[in-house]
Structures are given as structure tokens and as C-alpha cells.
Amino acid sequence: MSISRQETALSEPTRARVAETFAALPAGPARSLLADVVRRGQSVRRALALRQDSSGIGLTVDDLLTLACASARDLASLDESLAQFDRERSRDDGDAAWNDSLAECERARDSAVQRLLDAVTVLGQLDTQSIRGFDDVNA
């Protein structure tokens, strides 16, 4: 995903963080979910810029995108860990610690995915509000 100044109203630090994260992520769910979050965030920021909004919501969007970058990195790392569990499945001799570790990794992955989905949802709601105006959001 390419992020240029013409396409987005994201702040420079946020744009840099997003670009750095995309460069580090392999193809897969983490990259795809982050792309969804960024598209929503860009849409909200463009709407805020058009409205010349000074409510501070733009900073919240930037913070959310920065956190989404961290969650996407976590997700990619957890996916790699789960792939390692799969590669070493032959070592699984019913050891409770092995199974507990695998289950914990799966729970952590589910949590990272949920954080990214929640970000998409929140930004979608803000995007909808931008169509009607941000008085509702500020309330």
C-alpha cells in the first residue's frame, strides 16, 4: 500500500509509522487488516480536513492508527509463532506445557485480530459521522 501526501490528511509521524509498518509486514492477515484500518483512517482525516475540524478527533485517529500498527506487528509475529508450532508439531507428545503455549499463542492472536477489527469499526463509525457532521461525535 502506497501512502502519499496527496492521498491522505494523516500527520507526518503517523504516515511515517504506517509506511514503516507496511514495509516490515509480510503479506497476510496483519497487512490486510492494517490496510483496512488505514483506509478508514484516511477517509476520516480527509473529512476532518474538508470540514476544517478543530475538535481534536484527528489526533485520536492518528493515535488509533499508531496503535493499529503495533497490533498488526503483533499479529504478524503471532502468525509466525503459530507457523513455527505447526512446523514443530511432531514434537507435540501431549505435553501440557506445549499445548498451553499453543493455546496462549492462539488467544493472543485472536486478541490482536480483534483489536484491528475494533479499530476498523470505530473508524467506520467516525467516517459515518463525518458525513453527518461531527457534532454528534463531540457529544
PDB file of C-alpha atoms in Angstrom:
ATOM      1  CA  MET A   1       0.000   0.000   0.000  1.00  0.00           C
ATOM      2  CA  SER A   2       1.395   3.371  -1.006  1.00  0.00           C
ATOM      3  CA  ILE A   3       0.775   6.386   1.175  1.00  0.00           C
ATOM      4  CA  SER A   4       1.378   9.760  -0.396  1.00  0.00           C
ATOM      5  CA  ARG A   5       0.743  13.238   0.928  1.00  0.00           C
ATOM      6  CA  GLN A   6      -1.866  13.833  -1.816  1.00  0.00           C
ATOM      7  CA  GLU A   7      -3.917  10.795  -0.757  1.00  0.00           C
ATOM      8  CA  THR A   8      -4.092  11.425   2.954  1.00  0.00           C
ATOM      9  CA  ALA A   9      -4.503  14.028   5.620  1.00  0.00           C
ATOM     10  CA  LEU A  10      -2.561  11.889   8.101  1.00  0.00           C
ATOM     11  CA  SER A  11       0.090  13.638  10.135  1.00  0.00           C
ATOM     12  CA  GLU A  12       3.682  13.135   9.027  1.00  0.00           C
ATOM     13  CA  PRO A  13       4.616  10.969  12.076  1.00  0.00           C
ATOM     14  CA  THR A  14       1.561   8.762  11.523  1.00  0.00           C
ATOM     15  CA  ARG A  15       2.219   8.479   7.796  1.00  0.00           C
ATOM     16  CA  ALA A  16       5.839   7.504   8.537  1.00  0.00           C
ATOM     17  CA  ARG A  17       4.782   4.901  11.128  1.00  0.00           C
ATOM     18  CA  VAL A  18       2.253   3.374   8.739  1.00  0.00           C
ATOM     19  CA  ALA A  19       4.763   3.243   5.874  1.00  0.00           C
ATOM     20  CA  GLU A  20       7.414   1.708   8.152  1.00  0.00           C
ATOM     21  CA  THR A  21       4.950  -0.899   9.377  1.00  0.00           C
ATOM     22  CA  PHE A  22       3.814  -1.862   5.875  1.00  0.00           C
ATOM     23  CA  ALA A  23       7.455  -2.243   4.837  1.00  0.00           C
ATOM     24  CA  ALA A  24       8.028  -4.652   7.739  1.00  0.00           C
ATOM     25  CA  LEU A  25       4.871  -6.752   7.380  1.00  0.00           C
ATOM     26  CA  PRO A  26       4.736  -9.844   5.202  1.00  0.00           C
ATOM     27  CA  ALA A  27       1.702 -10.457   3.016  1.00  0.00           C
ATOM     28  CA  GLY A  28      -1.100 -11.909   5.098  1.00  0.00           C
ATOM     29  CA  PRO A  29      -3.838 -11.084   7.583  1.00  0.00           C
ATOM     30  CA  ALA A  30      -1.857  -8.455   9.520  1.00  0.00           C
ATOM     31  CA  ARG A  31      -1.089  -6.459   6.399  1.00  0.00           C
ATOM     32  CA  SER A  32      -4.639  -6.799   5.088  1.00  0.00           C
ATOM     33  CA  LEU A  33      -6.290  -5.728   8.348  1.00  0.00           C
ATOM     34  CA  LEU A  34      -3.901  -2.799   8.734  1.00  0.00           C
ATOM     35  CA  ALA A  35      -4.741  -1.697   5.188  1.00  0.00           C
ATOM     36  CA  ASP A  36      -8.434  -1.675   6.152  1.00  0.00           C
ATOM     37  CA  VAL A  37      -7.705   0.413   9.253  1.00  0.00           C
ATOM     38  CA  VAL A  38      -5.548   2.873   7.310  1.00  0.00           C
ATOM     39  CA  ARG A  39      -8.131   3.315   4.550  1.00  0.00           C
ATOM     40  CA  ARG A  40     -10.783   4.120   7.153  1.00  0.00           C
ATOM     41  CA  GLY A  41      -8.440   6.452   8.997  1.00  0.00           C
ATOM     42  CA  GLN A  42      -7.528   8.300   5.811  1.00  0.00           C
ATOM     43  CA  SER A  43     -11.192   8.740   4.985  1.00  0.00           C
ATOM     44  CA  VAL A  44     -11.935  10.211   8.397  1.00  0.00           C
ATOM     45  CA  ARG A  45      -8.889  12.501   8.275  1.00  0.00           C
ATOM     46  CA  ARG A  46      -9.852  13.748   4.791  1.00  0.00           C
ATOM     47  CA  ALA A  47     -13.372  14.515   6.022  1.00  0.00           C
ATOM     48  CA  LEU A  48     -11.936  16.354   9.027  1.00  0.00           C
ATOM     49  CA  ALA A  49      -9.637  18.367   6.761  1.00  0.00           C
ATOM     50  CA  LEU A  50     -12.522  19.278   4.460  1.00  0.00           C
ATOM     51  CA  ARG A  51     -14.574  20.446   7.432  1.00  0.00           C
ATOM     52  CA  GLN A  52     -11.551  22.227   8.926  1.00  0.00           C
ATOM     53  CA  ASP A  53     -12.439  20.429  12.128  1.00  0.00           C
ATOM     54  CA  SER A  54     -10.568  21.559  15.234  1.00  0.00           C
ATOM     55  CA  SER A  55     -12.160  19.167  17.729  1.00  0.00           C
ATOM     56  CA  GLY A  56      -9.038  17.060  18.211  1.00  0.00           C
ATOM     57  CA  ILE A  57     -10.581  13.977  16.639  1.00  0.00           C
ATOM     58  CA  GLY A  58      -7.759  13.953  14.082  1.00  0.00           C
ATOM     59  CA  LEU A  59      -5.240  13.323  16.864  1.00  0.00           C
ATOM     60  CA  THR A  60      -7.399  10.464  18.109  1.00  0.00           C
ATOM     61  CA  VAL A  61      -7.436   8.979  14.598  1.00  0.00           C
ATOM     62  CA  ASP A  62      -3.646   9.282  14.389  1.00  0.00           C
ATOM     63  CA  ASP A  63      -3.276   7.606  17.800  1.00  0.00           C
ATOM     64  CA  LEU A  64      -5.599   4.808  16.715  1.00  0.00           C
ATOM     65  CA  LEU A  65      -3.584   4.250  13.544  1.00  0.00           C
ATOM     66  CA  THR A  66      -0.345   4.158  15.521  1.00  0.00           C
ATOM     67  CA  LEU A  67      -1.835   1.553  17.871  1.00  0.00           C
ATOM     68  CA  ALA A  68      -3.142  -0.404  14.874  1.00  0.00           C
ATOM     69  CA  CYS A  69       0.406  -0.517  13.502  1.00  0.00           C
ATOM     70  CA  ALA A  70       1.596  -2.078  16.773  1.00  0.00           C
ATOM     71  CA  SER A  71      -1.283  -4.572  16.725  1.00  0.00           C
ATOM     72  CA  ALA A  72      -0.523  -5.500  13.113  1.00  0.00           C
ATOM     73  CA  ARG A  73       3.120  -6.149  14.012  1.00  0.00           C
ATOM     74  CA  ASP A  74       1.964  -8.255  16.968  1.00  0.00           C
ATOM     75  CA  LEU A  75      -0.380 -10.196  14.705  1.00  0.00           C
ATOM     76  CA  ALA A  76       2.350 -10.892  12.141  1.00  0.00           C
ATOM     77  CA  SER A  77       4.669 -12.077  14.912  1.00  0.00           C
ATOM     78  CA  LEU A  78       1.995 -14.322  16.396  1.00  0.00           C
ATOM     79  CA  ASP A  79       1.209 -15.764  12.969  1.00  0.00           C
ATOM     80  CA  GLU A  80       4.896 -16.616  12.610  1.00  0.00           C
ATOM     81  CA  SER A  81       4.884 -18.241  16.047  1.00  0.00           C
ATOM     82  CA  LEU A  82       1.851 -20.325  15.127  1.00  0.00           C
ATOM     83  CA  ALA A  83       3.564 -21.348  11.895  1.00  0.00           C
ATOM     84  CA  GLN A  84       6.541 -22.455  13.994  1.00  0.00           C
ATOM     85  CA  PHE A  85       4.214 -24.509  16.201  1.00  0.00           C
ATOM     86  CA  ASP A  86       2.878 -26.167  13.039  1.00  0.00           C
ATOM     87  CA  ARG A  87       6.410 -26.918  11.793  1.00  0.00           C
ATOM     88  CA  GLU A  88       7.292 -28.495  15.121  1.00  0.00           C
ATOM     89  CA  ARG A  89       4.021 -30.317  15.621  1.00  0.00           C
ATOM     90  CA  SER A  90       5.890 -33.631  15.567  1.00  0.00           C
ATOM     91  CA  ARG A  91       7.454 -32.608  18.894  1.00  0.00           C
ATOM     92  CA  ASP A  92       3.990 -32.459  20.427  1.00  0.00           C
ATOM     93  CA  ASP A  93       3.944 -35.507  22.650  1.00  0.00           C
ATOM     94  CA  GLY A  94       0.880 -34.429  24.591  1.00  0.00           C
ATOM     95  CA  ASP A  95       2.982 -32.230  26.856  1.00  0.00           C
ATOM     96  CA  ALA A  96       0.663 -29.905  28.766  1.00  0.00           C
ATOM     97  CA  ALA A  97       3.143 -27.019  28.623  1.00  0.00           C
ATOM     98  CA  TRP A  98       3.335 -27.332  24.811  1.00  0.00           C
ATOM     99  CA  ASN A  99      -0.454 -27.315  24.498  1.00  0.00           C
ATOM    100  CA  ASP A 100      -0.766 -24.409  26.936  1.00  0.00           C
ATOM    101  CA  SER A 101       1.786 -22.402  24.950  1.00  0.00           C
ATOM    102  CA  LEU A 102      -0.025 -23.097  21.698  1.00  0.00           C
ATOM    103  CA  ALA A 103      -3.384 -22.147  23.216  1.00  0.00           C
ATOM    104  CA  GLU A 104      -1.932 -18.920  24.669  1.00  0.00           C
ATOM    105  CA  CYS A 105      -0.455 -18.005  21.298  1.00  0.00           C
ATOM    106  CA  GLU A 106      -3.811 -18.610  19.617  1.00  0.00           C
ATOM    107  CA  ARG A 107      -5.608 -16.466  22.220  1.00  0.00           C
ATOM    108  CA  ALA A 108      -3.089 -13.659  21.790  1.00  0.00           C
ATOM    109  CA  ARG A 109      -3.534 -13.838  18.006  1.00  0.00           C
ATOM    110  CA  ASP A 110      -7.313 -13.691  18.356  1.00  0.00           C
ATOM    111  CA  SER A 111      -6.922 -10.642  20.593  1.00  0.00           C
ATOM    112  CA  ALA A 112      -4.664  -8.869  18.066  1.00  0.00           C
ATOM    113  CA  VAL A 113      -7.144  -9.570  15.264  1.00  0.00           C
ATOM    114  CA  GLN A 114      -9.988  -8.270  17.424  1.00  0.00           C
ATOM    115  CA  ARG A 115      -8.108  -5.038  18.199  1.00  0.00           C
ATOM    116  CA  LEU A 116      -7.668  -4.400  14.474  1.00  0.00           C
ATOM    117  CA  LEU A 117     -11.315  -5.214  13.746  1.00  0.00           C
ATOM    118  CA  ASP A 118     -12.367  -2.880  16.567  1.00  0.00           C
ATOM    119  CA  ALA A 119     -10.253  -0.115  15.025  1.00  0.00           C
ATOM    120  CA  VAL A 120     -11.971  -0.646  11.662  1.00  0.00           C
ATOM    121  CA  THR A 121     -15.348  -0.438  13.410  1.00  0.00           C
ATOM    122  CA  VAL A 122     -14.539   2.729  15.361  1.00  0.00           C
ATOM    123  CA  LEU A 123     -13.119   4.447  12.295  1.00  0.00           C
ATOM    124  CA  GLY A 124     -16.138   3.355  10.274  1.00  0.00           C
ATOM    125  CA  GLN A 125     -18.389   4.977  12.848  1.00  0.00           C
ATOM    126  CA  LEU A 126     -16.320   8.162  12.733  1.00  0.00           C
ATOM    127  CA  ASP A 127     -16.454   8.070   8.943  1.00  0.00           C
ATOM    128  CA  THR A 128     -20.239   7.798   9.067  1.00  0.00           C
ATOM    129  CA  GLN A 129     -20.351  10.694  11.498  1.00  0.00           C
ATOM    130  CA  SER A 130     -18.208  12.752   9.135  1.00  0.00           C
ATOM    131  CA  ILE A 131     -20.947  12.500   6.543  1.00  0.00           C
ATOM    132  CA  ARG A 132     -23.461  13.982   9.006  1.00  0.00           C
ATOM    133  CA  GLY A 133     -21.038  16.257  10.829  1.00  0.00           C
ATOM    134  CA  PHE A 134     -19.021  15.863  13.954  1.00  0.00           C
ATOM    135  CA  ASP A 135     -21.387  17.489  16.409  1.00  0.00           C
ATOM    136  CA  ASP A 136     -22.714  14.004  17.223  1.00  0.00           C
ATOM    137  CA  VAL A 137     -19.190  12.680  17.861  1.00  0.00           C
ATOM    138  CA  ASN A 138     -18.207  15.559  20.095  1.00  0.00           C
ATOM    139  CA  ALA A 139     -21.260  14.941  22.244  1.00  0.00           C
TER     140      ALA A 139
END
